[in-house]
Amino acid sequence: MGSELILHPAFLVLMGALVLALAPPRARGKVFPLFPLGALWICWNLSADQSLSVEFLDYRLSILQVDRLSRIFGIVFSLIGFAGGLFALHLRDVRQQVAALLYTGSALGLVFSGDWLTLFFFWELAALSSTVLIWSRRGTGPGVGLRYLLVHLFGGSLLLAGILGQVHASGDISLQVLEAGRWSSWLILAGIAVNAAIPPLHAWLADAYPRATVTGAVFLSAFTTKSAVYLLVRVAPGWEVLITLGVIMALYGVIFAVLANDIREILAYHIISQVGYMVAAVGIGTPLALNGAVAHAFSHILYKALLFMGAGVVLQATGRSRLSDLGGLGRTMPVTLWLYMAGAFSISGFPLFNGFISKSMVVSAALDAHHQAAYLLLGLASVGTFLSIGLKLPYFTWFGRGRQEINVSQSPRNMHLAMGLLAFLCIGFGVFPSLLYAELPYGAGYRPYTIPHLVESIQLLAATFLGFWWYRSRLAGQPTLTLDTDWFYRRPAGWVRRFVVEGTSRLFDRADAGVLAGIGWLAARSKNPTLWFGRGAEPEQAPTMAGEDPDATRPRLELAVTLILLSALLIAAAAFFR
Amino acid sequence: MKRWHWISLAALMAGSLILERTIAHDPSHASPWWRHIPGFYGWLGFLGCIGIIVVSKLLGRKWLQKDERYYDGK
């Protein structure tokens, strides 16, 4: 059993997190990429139908269940773990390194889970470990990580509730296609929708990713949303509601990316947009569409990590990430620019880049399945992708007006090396699509390089460029914040804080002050009973023992005489009437 | 943008339009109505691009864009 576990890609990486924590600090960066590399080797050699299970309580947990779908996700997750490790080779922060390995390991564990309970364990471990990558950024308060964690715990609760309902109804914990019409299926779908960033449950992504660490964002861009896509392909193929949601996502991300100012926020909104293609493809549900979803997830992980690396290098070298603070960096950062552009051409669907061979698969599948509106709207979304990622972001970062005040520091060479590796893969899969197609899980032939496909792409991209050039002055970054659905928990949070925390503490303060004043009032009257009769000078502040003027509280003579006479009179009257 | 950039862009557009008219349609896919509009994808790209910019900026200006300290204040 123990010896078999070492051959589980997830356990190898999770063990790596432990080894890394114990390794000498200088070696940690170099040891890090070895574990994902080992996992990649294992995933590559896994054969379909390989499985491994353990007994836990009354259940038989299937911790390794291999088929072509899990294998290809395992391969790309390990690959990006390796590239991310290379990008972070210079890092001296054990907390981030361990969290990144735990996160990679949980993503791998998730795709190889054969049952709901194992999957849920890795689902939650991924949420916890990824939160650390957001918290580790210096200068960001704990708020953003806390929001991220709470949203994911909420999503996890939905998933768990759905899983419990599912297991209760079927008596079986194995991962199976969800049945329509069961409430537990909808709960599971809602839980997955949080991680897949389907609006209106998406706002955590654009809130947290731009505020993660430079290296952490690379890992974040790959795992959470794509493992949710994996799960959708596994359990919800052909759920038609996903077509509508996917198309909405694709356009939603595009519109918000036009308004975004932070370069990593632009990239984050385009994760939502690109995952929209995958979600829509899962909804279409034909073998070509499902292959398209998987292929696009594969391509997307590679080019999106490359784009986040490019933006991370800019942030690290200049300390800036807002378009309104950037400009003219092309001369000082040419290597970063061109490596970034390889990712930008890929995401925009340029022929010979990997986005083209996967995105065209999804849109062709939409057309073949007679979803014409979805086809046209996804085409519109790819216009927006090229506009924001391929034109707006690079134009206002590397081209345009240079700024004298920007100091550009040298970036570690390993960062460019990691970008180079991913750029090489983006172009490699773009030029030789059969390398990817051969590994796809569902049997459906597809040829990307046909004359009509090329004509469509060239016209779409060239015309988008013309539109951008004509209107480019309107696209300059503005230092503003864009409201999104996180308003619904961020804004009321202020009100709740004001009412529950500040309101309560104000109430306590007032009560405190009231009680103290009352005690002072009583104390003065106990010391000097003449005050009850409204006479005598009441001391302005509580009397102190030392240095006090005795005359200040001394009763006046006539009052004392009156009191004594009155008392004598009362005693006499009492004696008389007894 | 230098002059040769514009010339190659124009050549690319012209080439794609000629190819679109001359090469027979890929029979493996369905043939919807828009195939009969010349340069349809060019129009989709150009008008789509302008549309996305105008709609987004309008939404931003009228509704969504706020001061950067919007959530920091009381």
XYZ file of C-alpha atoms in Angstrom:
652
model
C 0.000 0.000 0.000
C 2.655 2.500 1.093
C 4.824 1.736 -1.894
C 1.865 2.183 -4.221
C 1.087 5.607 -2.763
C 4.437 6.946 -3.924
C 3.267 6.264 -7.458
C 0.229 8.496 -6.964
C 1.107 11.867 -8.547
C -0.791 13.831 -5.891
C 0.859 12.081 -2.950
C 4.296 12.576 -4.451
C 3.678 16.324 -4.641
C 2.056 16.499 -1.193
C 5.028 14.625 0.248
C 7.173 17.185 -1.538
C 5.535 19.912 0.541
C 6.707 18.123 3.678
C 10.218 17.560 2.327
C 10.429 21.197 1.278
C 9.515 22.429 4.741
C 12.388 20.366 6.181
C 14.926 21.161 3.445
C 17.635 23.792 3.991
C 16.319 27.241 2.935
C 18.754 27.728 0.056
C 17.849 24.397 -1.534
C 14.079 24.814 -1.347
C 13.663 26.753 -4.593
C 15.619 24.160 -6.553
C 13.910 21.169 -4.939
C 10.424 22.558 -5.605
C 10.097 21.849 -9.374
C 11.391 18.292 -8.994
C 8.162 17.080 -7.410
C 5.762 18.301 -10.128
C 8.277 16.964 -12.649
C 8.105 13.556 -10.980
C 4.301 13.781 -10.983
C 4.410 14.605 -14.696
C 6.447 11.486 -15.342
C 3.990 9.376 -13.331
C 0.942 10.905 -15.064
C 2.478 10.324 -18.480
C 2.997 6.647 -17.677
C -0.411 6.052 -16.086
C -2.541 3.671 -18.063
C -6.283 3.993 -18.365
C -8.315 2.062 -15.786
C -5.465 2.017 -13.273
C -6.891 2.439 -9.787
C -6.000 2.458 -6.121
C -8.368 2.438 -3.169
C -8.203 2.496 0.631
C -10.684 1.539 3.350
C -11.909 4.453 5.422
C -14.649 3.954 8.027
C -17.358 2.092 6.139
C -16.320 3.367 2.758
C -13.911 2.222 0.133
C -12.250 5.436 -1.064
C -11.000 5.381 -4.610
C -8.005 7.693 -4.338
C -6.664 6.972 -7.817
C -9.006 6.388 -10.717
C -7.368 6.882 -14.092
C -9.030 7.405 -17.431
C -8.106 9.528 -20.426
C -9.922 12.551 -18.978
C -8.154 12.533 -15.619
C -4.831 11.669 -17.221
C -4.721 14.698 -19.530
C -5.666 17.053 -16.682
C -3.055 15.367 -14.502
C -0.443 15.942 -17.190
C -1.177 19.627 -17.637
C -1.479 20.256 -13.872
C 1.927 18.660 -13.237
C 3.395 20.528 -16.190
C 2.216 23.891 -14.887
C 3.382 22.951 -11.380
C 6.833 22.448 -12.871
C 6.744 25.688 -14.895
C 5.474 27.590 -11.854
C 8.274 26.088 -9.759
C 10.815 27.218 -12.335
C 9.289 30.706 -12.291
C 9.570 30.758 -8.490
C 13.071 29.257 -8.344
C 14.525 32.409 -6.772
C 11.828 32.631 -4.094
C 12.879 32.560 -0.416
C 9.525 32.162 1.279
C 8.859 28.725 2.691
C 5.227 29.503 3.422
C 4.454 30.241 -0.224
C 6.511 27.317 -1.492
C 4.815 24.789 0.746
C 1.376 26.264 -0.024
C 2.029 26.123 -3.779
C 3.045 22.460 -3.599
C 0.047 21.596 -1.411
C -2.185 23.413 -3.904
C -0.649 21.573 -6.872
C -0.966 18.277 -5.016
C -4.620 18.901 -4.158
C -5.445 19.767 -7.776
C -3.820 16.507 -8.859
C -5.588 14.578 -6.109
C -8.885 16.078 -7.206
C -8.641 14.995 -10.840
C -7.643 11.447 -9.905
C -10.379 11.035 -7.237
C -12.798 8.261 -8.045
C -15.357 9.150 -5.386
C -17.072 12.204 -3.938
C -15.488 12.043 -0.476
C -11.899 11.960 -1.701
C -12.730 14.693 -4.155
C -14.230 16.852 -1.431
C -11.128 16.449 0.739
C -8.852 17.696 -2.045
C -11.363 20.393 -3.004
C -11.113 21.920 0.467
C -7.356 21.426 0.724
C -6.989 23.364 -2.528
C -9.115 26.202 -1.122
C -7.037 26.423 2.079
C -3.619 26.183 0.444
C -4.473 28.686 -2.282
C -5.596 31.220 0.332
C -2.045 31.264 1.692
C -0.799 32.373 -1.750
C -3.023 35.445 -1.447
C -2.182 36.166 2.183
C 1.555 35.981 1.531
C 1.641 39.166 -0.523
C 3.167 41.982 1.476
C 1.173 45.155 1.763
C -2.222 43.517 1.238
C -4.390 43.340 4.296
C -5.967 40.094 5.493
C -9.351 41.141 4.083
C -8.932 39.923 0.539
C -7.671 36.471 1.550
C -10.456 36.191 4.092
C -13.094 37.028 1.487
C -11.541 34.462 -0.872
C -11.541 31.799 1.819
C -15.096 32.499 2.958
C -16.472 32.339 -0.575
C -14.712 29.016 -1.156
C -15.870 27.594 2.151
C -19.401 28.603 1.159
C -18.940 26.854 -2.210
C -17.487 23.827 -0.426
C -20.523 23.691 1.854
C -22.857 23.712 -1.141
C -20.834 20.904 -2.696
C -20.808 18.889 0.525
C -24.563 19.303 0.991
C -25.068 18.114 -2.572
C -22.706 15.175 -2.084
C -24.523 14.098 1.078
C -27.846 14.265 -0.749
C -26.400 12.337 -3.647
C -24.883 9.614 -1.478
C -28.074 9.381 0.571
C -30.215 8.946 -2.553
C -28.017 6.516 -4.440
C -26.084 4.864 -1.612
C -22.992 5.113 -3.770
C -20.060 7.482 -3.294
C -18.504 7.000 -6.727
C -18.341 9.937 -9.132
C -21.184 9.652 -11.587
C -22.955 11.872 -14.075
C -25.478 14.042 -12.223
C -29.132 13.247 -12.716
C -31.310 16.159 -13.732
C -34.250 16.900 -11.457
C -32.527 16.035 -8.186
C -31.974 18.899 -5.772
C -28.638 17.395 -4.754
C -27.438 17.685 -8.373
C -28.220 21.397 -8.371
C -26.369 21.874 -5.077
C -23.322 20.102 -6.469
C -23.524 22.192 -9.612
C -23.731 25.384 -7.529
C -20.675 24.306 -5.527
C -18.737 23.683 -8.738
C -20.021 26.990 -10.161
C -18.295 28.883 -7.339
C -14.925 27.397 -8.279
C -15.582 27.693 -12.009
C -16.330 31.396 -11.393
C -19.719 31.300 -13.091
C -21.505 34.663 -12.595
C -22.857 35.764 -10.188
C -20.547 33.517 -8.125
C -17.366 34.699 -9.844
C -16.367 37.907 -8.087
C -13.829 36.231 -5.765
C -11.562 35.611 -8.767
C -11.161 39.181 -9.976
C -10.969 40.312 -6.346
C -8.231 37.926 -5.209
C -5.977 37.047 -8.160
C -4.685 40.570 -8.783
C -3.738 40.763 -5.105
C -1.930 37.421 -4.878
C 1.856 37.157 -4.826
C 3.734 37.388 -8.135
C 4.451 33.657 -8.210
C 1.253 32.603 -6.420
C -0.965 34.099 -9.135
C 0.608 31.728 -11.680
C -0.554 28.703 -9.701
C -3.931 30.266 -8.938
C -4.588 30.953 -12.630
C -4.199 27.248 -13.411
C -5.839 25.070 -10.803
C -9.074 26.226 -9.154
C -11.159 27.084 -12.215
C -9.777 24.306 -14.403
C -10.317 21.584 -11.821
C -13.930 22.804 -11.703
C -14.082 22.505 -15.500
C -12.698 18.979 -15.201
C -15.450 18.122 -12.736
C -18.138 19.619 -14.985
C -16.922 17.500 -17.908
C -16.995 14.475 -15.616
C -20.399 14.931 -13.972
C -22.476 17.410 -16.008
C -21.915 16.856 -19.745
C -24.835 18.020 -21.845
C -26.549 20.118 -19.127
C -27.956 22.740 -21.479
C -28.115 25.488 -18.851
C -24.325 25.521 -19.025
C -24.402 26.787 -22.634
C -26.201 29.963 -21.564
C -24.041 30.399 -18.473
C -20.871 29.822 -20.489
C -21.772 32.416 -23.106
C -22.677 34.927 -20.367
C -19.299 34.252 -18.698
C -17.404 34.722 -21.944
C -18.945 38.158 -22.534
C -19.049 39.218 -18.871
C -15.295 38.817 -18.516
C -14.724 40.757 -21.721
C -16.777 43.768 -20.629
C -15.198 43.990 -17.187
C -11.694 43.572 -18.617
C -12.246 46.688 -20.742
C -12.953 48.646 -17.537
C -10.151 47.095 -15.470
C -6.988 49.079 -14.797
C -4.761 46.557 -13.013
C -2.985 44.298 -15.539
C -3.559 41.176 -13.450
C -7.216 42.122 -13.026
C -7.553 42.257 -16.829
C -6.025 38.780 -16.997
C -8.293 37.577 -14.182
C -11.450 38.708 -15.971
C -10.226 36.886 -19.042
C -9.960 33.674 -17.034
C -13.701 34.032 -16.464
C -14.200 34.729 -20.160
C -12.114 31.756 -21.320
C -13.620 29.357 -18.802
C -16.947 30.468 -20.319
C -15.936 28.723 -23.562
C -15.252 25.521 -21.632
C -18.487 25.698 -19.635
C -20.492 26.310 -22.808
C -18.727 23.368 -24.466
C -19.633 21.088 -21.547
C -23.233 22.226 -21.958
C -23.213 21.388 -25.677
C -22.078 17.942 -24.652
C -21.199 16.389 -28.030
C -17.909 14.437 -28.170
C -16.350 17.253 -30.227
C -17.533 19.862 -27.708
C -16.263 17.888 -24.705
C -12.930 17.359 -26.437
C -12.977 21.098 -27.126
C -13.573 21.860 -23.439
C -10.669 19.631 -22.401
C -8.352 20.910 -25.153
C -9.208 24.519 -24.344
C -8.573 23.928 -20.643
C -5.188 22.430 -21.569
C -4.252 25.341 -23.845
C -5.674 27.906 -21.452
C -3.605 26.680 -18.518
C -0.424 27.089 -20.572
C -1.063 30.535 -22.051
C -2.778 31.994 -19.000
C 0.111 31.012 -16.738
C 2.441 32.591 -19.311
C 0.397 35.809 -19.277
C 0.340 35.939 -15.469
C 4.101 35.381 -15.479
C 4.530 38.321 -17.873
C 2.368 40.574 -15.713
C 4.178 39.294 -12.612
C 7.577 40.177 -14.080
C 6.321 43.706 -14.797
C 5.002 44.019 -11.238
C 8.191 42.642 -9.724
C 10.498 44.790 -11.868
C 8.614 48.083 -11.573
C 6.501 47.688 -8.449
C 3.512 48.779 -10.529
C 0.593 46.895 -11.983
C -1.888 49.589 -12.934
C -2.104 50.574 -16.588
C -2.517 54.192 -15.549
C 0.955 53.992 -13.909
C 2.681 52.068 -16.704
C 3.776 52.744 -20.271
C 6.707 52.596 -22.662
C 8.408 49.581 -21.045
C 9.086 47.877 -24.409
C 12.604 49.240 -24.674
C 13.641 48.174 -21.175
C 11.784 44.851 -21.076
C 11.831 43.465 -24.641
C 12.150 39.792 -23.653
C 9.186 39.970 -21.294
C 7.164 41.773 -23.949
C 7.673 39.159 -26.642
C 7.206 36.191 -24.344
C 4.011 37.811 -23.075
C 2.908 38.387 -26.673
C 3.229 34.649 -27.393
C 0.623 34.100 -24.656
C -1.475 37.005 -25.955
C -1.483 35.618 -29.505
C -2.451 32.233 -28.079
C -5.404 33.468 -26.028
C -6.572 35.597 -28.955
C -6.684 32.536 -31.211
C -3.991 33.452 -33.720
C -3.275 30.606 -36.149
C -0.102 28.695 -35.210
C -0.717 29.315 -31.499
C -2.415 26.850 -29.174
C -5.527 28.937 -28.476
C -6.477 28.603 -32.118
C -6.469 24.818 -32.133
C -8.690 24.551 -29.043
C -10.983 27.577 -29.181
C -11.966 26.883 -32.785
C -12.880 23.376 -31.675
C -15.386 24.734 -29.141
C -16.983 27.250 -31.523
C -17.147 24.686 -34.350
C -18.871 22.277 -31.985
C -21.428 25.002 -31.166
C -22.153 25.496 -34.855
C -22.353 21.774 -35.580
C -24.847 21.355 -32.745
C -26.950 24.212 -34.253
C -26.327 26.668 -31.430
C -25.953 29.617 -33.793
C -26.447 32.356 -31.222
C -23.838 30.783 -28.940
C -21.458 30.524 -31.900
C -21.788 34.213 -32.801
C -21.585 35.436 -29.199
C -18.492 33.324 -28.526
C -17.018 34.871 -31.687
C -17.799 38.296 -30.244
C -16.119 37.307 -26.980
C -12.942 36.388 -28.838
C -12.963 39.893 -30.345
C -12.976 41.213 -26.788
C -10.171 38.845 -25.787
C -7.848 40.115 -28.512
C -8.906 43.670 -27.690
C -7.985 43.510 -23.987
C -5.192 40.935 -23.750
C -3.604 41.266 -27.186
C -3.966 45.013 -27.691
C -4.997 47.147 -24.709
C -2.749 45.574 -22.073
C 0.484 45.412 -24.126
C -0.151 48.762 -25.799
C -0.489 50.676 -22.549
C 2.239 48.695 -20.747
C 5.054 48.309 -23.229
C 4.205 50.774 -25.974
C 2.658 54.196 -25.766
C 4.081 57.066 -23.784
C 7.152 56.181 -21.723
C 7.362 57.334 -18.139
C 10.662 58.639 -16.880
C 9.930 57.943 -13.262
C 9.601 54.149 -13.636
C 12.619 52.307 -12.255
C 12.981 48.888 -13.849
C 14.955 46.373 -11.815
C 16.541 43.266 -13.288
C 14.332 40.175 -13.210
C 15.768 36.777 -12.225
C 16.665 34.717 -15.288
C 14.575 31.741 -14.170
C 11.412 33.837 -14.588
C 12.148 34.337 -18.277
C 13.164 30.694 -18.587
C 9.759 29.558 -17.294
C 8.019 31.984 -19.654
C 10.153 30.682 -22.518
C 9.175 27.092 -21.737
C 5.462 27.952 -21.797
C 5.779 30.113 -24.931
C 7.545 27.195 -26.602
C 4.689 24.868 -25.630
C 2.021 27.355 -26.783
C 3.631 27.561 -30.218
C 4.528 23.864 -30.295
C 0.951 22.707 -29.730
C -0.266 25.399 -32.138
C 1.961 24.157 -34.932
C 1.519 20.442 -34.166
C -2.067 20.171 -32.862
C -2.071 16.384 -33.263
C 0.254 16.161 -30.237
C -2.643 17.390 -28.103
C -5.489 15.824 -30.074
C -3.951 12.347 -29.687
C -4.405 12.581 -25.905
C -8.012 13.875 -25.863
C -10.504 11.633 -24.082
C -13.460 11.545 -26.477
C -13.195 10.134 -29.975
C -13.950 13.017 -32.323
C -11.806 14.010 -35.264
C -11.134 17.686 -35.866
C -9.003 19.662 -38.312
C -8.212 23.208 -37.202
C -6.204 24.348 -40.204
C -8.826 24.575 -42.940
C -9.156 27.562 -45.286
C -12.537 28.703 -43.839
C -11.196 28.607 -40.268
C -8.139 30.606 -41.264
C -10.182 33.136 -43.230
C -12.570 33.632 -40.312
C -9.760 34.154 -37.803
C -7.765 36.517 -40.007
C -10.777 38.694 -40.750
C -11.901 38.751 -37.123
C -8.468 39.617 -35.726
C -7.462 42.160 -38.376
C -10.773 43.992 -38.078
C -10.542 43.984 -34.279
C -7.146 45.638 -34.614
C -8.652 48.363 -36.825
C -11.403 48.991 -34.289
C -8.851 49.197 -31.466
C -6.581 51.571 -33.370
C -9.472 53.866 -34.151
C -10.774 53.971 -30.589
C -7.580 53.321 -28.607
C -7.534 56.648 -26.777
C -10.746 55.610 -25.026
C -9.113 52.459 -23.657
C -6.377 54.075 -21.561
C -6.428 52.829 -17.965
C -8.378 54.911 -15.485
C -7.577 54.772 -11.781
C -11.014 53.621 -10.736
C -12.577 50.618 -9.075
C -15.224 48.625 -10.933
C -18.217 47.363 -8.987
C -18.908 43.670 -9.391
C -21.109 41.162 -7.605
C -18.700 41.199 -4.653
C -20.508 44.462 -3.824
C -23.223 42.284 -2.319
C -20.910 41.034 0.403
C -18.293 43.779 0.589
C -20.587 46.758 0.929
C -23.041 45.226 3.431
C -20.000 43.988 5.344
C -19.313 47.647 6.135
C -22.855 48.157 7.299
C -22.827 44.986 9.343
C -19.530 46.015 10.911
C -20.921 49.438 11.698
C -24.109 48.027 13.200
C -22.840 44.930 14.984
C -19.311 45.879 15.976
C -19.167 49.652 16.097
C -22.818 50.043 17.184
C -22.410 47.567 20.014
C -19.169 49.080 21.187
C -20.704 52.568 21.114
C -23.601 51.253 23.189
C -21.150 49.784 25.692
C -19.185 53.040 25.805
C -22.334 55.056 26.524
C -23.507 52.630 29.212
C -20.041 52.724 30.737
C -19.969 56.497 30.821
C -23.542 56.614 32.190
C -22.795 54.221 35.009
C -19.612 56.076 35.934
C -21.447 59.407 35.995
C -24.173 57.890 38.167
C -21.632 56.497 40.602
C -19.868 59.841 40.775
C -23.175 61.561 41.482
C -24.032 59.092 44.258
C -20.540 59.201 45.723
C -20.650 62.974 46.015
C -23.982 62.782 47.778
C -22.823 60.081 50.199
C -19.889 62.228 51.181
C -21.911 65.365 51.515
C -25.596 64.646 52.241
C -26.461 68.331 52.118
C -26.297 68.020 48.363
C -29.587 66.108 48.507
C -31.178 69.434 49.394
C -29.695 71.179 46.438
C -27.475 73.361 48.548
C -23.757 73.586 48.845
C -21.321 73.578 46.032
C -21.140 70.328 44.146
C -17.552 69.628 43.264
C -16.955 69.879 39.542
C -15.051 66.649 39.496
C -14.871 63.620 41.696
C -13.210 64.659 44.947
C -9.711 63.435 45.512
C -8.208 62.647 48.868
C -5.137 64.794 48.563
C -4.914 68.516 48.025
C -8.645 69.139 48.266
C -10.121 72.293 49.698
C -12.220 71.242 52.720
C -14.315 74.383 52.460
C -15.489 73.433 49.031
C -17.900 70.818 50.357
C -18.432 72.178 53.878
C -22.146 72.924 54.573
C -23.142 76.429 55.404
C -23.733 77.258 59.096
C -27.421 78.217 58.825
C -28.184 74.978 56.967
C -26.466 72.905 59.672
C -28.318 74.736 62.447
C -31.654 74.264 60.639
C -30.971 70.586 60.165
C -30.032 70.058 63.819
C -33.125 71.942 65.036
C -35.318 70.040 62.617
C -33.894 66.758 63.854
C -34.479 67.726 67.507
C -38.032 68.697 66.598
C -38.630 65.366 64.891
C -37.246 63.401 67.856
C -39.423 65.384 70.249
C -42.502 64.840 68.082
C -41.806 61.108 67.888
C -41.442 60.894 71.692
C -44.631 62.870 72.176
C -46.831 60.820 69.858
C -45.484 57.396 70.796
C 2.318 51.850 -36.968
C 4.610 52.160 -39.975
C 3.385 52.279 -43.549
C 4.305 48.685 -44.312
C 2.258 47.552 -41.334
C -0.858 49.084 -42.865
C -0.039 47.661 -46.306
C 0.381 44.116 -44.937
C -2.833 44.452 -42.933
C -4.706 45.539 -46.065
C -3.145 42.677 -48.051
C -4.193 40.200 -45.367
C -7.775 41.472 -45.407
C -7.937 41.457 -49.213
C -6.451 37.955 -49.362
C -8.952 36.648 -46.827
C -11.861 38.183 -48.763
C -10.672 36.620 -52.018
C -10.188 33.238 -50.375
C -13.623 33.483 -48.760
C -15.231 33.961 -52.215
C -13.186 31.429 -54.182
C -12.553 28.445 -51.936
C -15.474 26.112 -51.584
C -17.041 25.985 -48.139
C -15.864 23.326 -45.710
C -18.561 20.662 -46.091
C -17.926 19.214 -42.624
C -19.707 22.174 -40.995
C -23.243 23.491 -41.338
C -23.798 26.563 -43.540
C -25.699 29.268 -41.680
C -27.162 32.517 -43.095
C -24.183 34.744 -42.423
C -21.962 32.842 -44.818
C -23.636 34.799 -47.598
C -22.538 38.189 -46.234
C -19.153 39.125 -47.732
C -16.489 39.707 -45.094
C -18.912 38.833 -42.294
C -16.145 38.061 -39.776
C -14.469 41.362 -40.602
C -17.678 43.189 -39.766
C -18.111 41.107 -36.625
C -14.576 42.008 -35.570
C -14.774 45.724 -36.332
C -18.306 46.469 -35.160
C -17.954 44.020 -32.269
C -14.787 45.781 -31.110
C -16.363 49.234 -31.248
C -19.532 47.889 -29.637
C -17.652 46.274 -26.760
C -15.702 49.463 -26.056
C -18.763 51.724 -26.212
C -21.036 49.464 -24.161
C -18.398 48.737 -21.501
C -17.387 52.365 -21.120
C -21.011 53.442 -20.919
C -21.741 50.870 -18.218
C -18.606 51.943 -16.399
C -19.314 55.646 -16.526
C -22.986 55.463 -15.625
C -22.884 52.726 -13.049
C -19.905 50.526 -12.308
C -16.806 52.705 -11.978
C -16.225 54.187 -8.549
C -13.411 55.801 -6.660
C -10.582 53.399 -5.814
C -11.209 53.831 -2.082
C -14.885 52.973 -2.466
C -14.689 49.954 -0.145
C -12.154 51.493 2.247
C -14.387 54.318 3.434
C -17.106 54.072 6.005
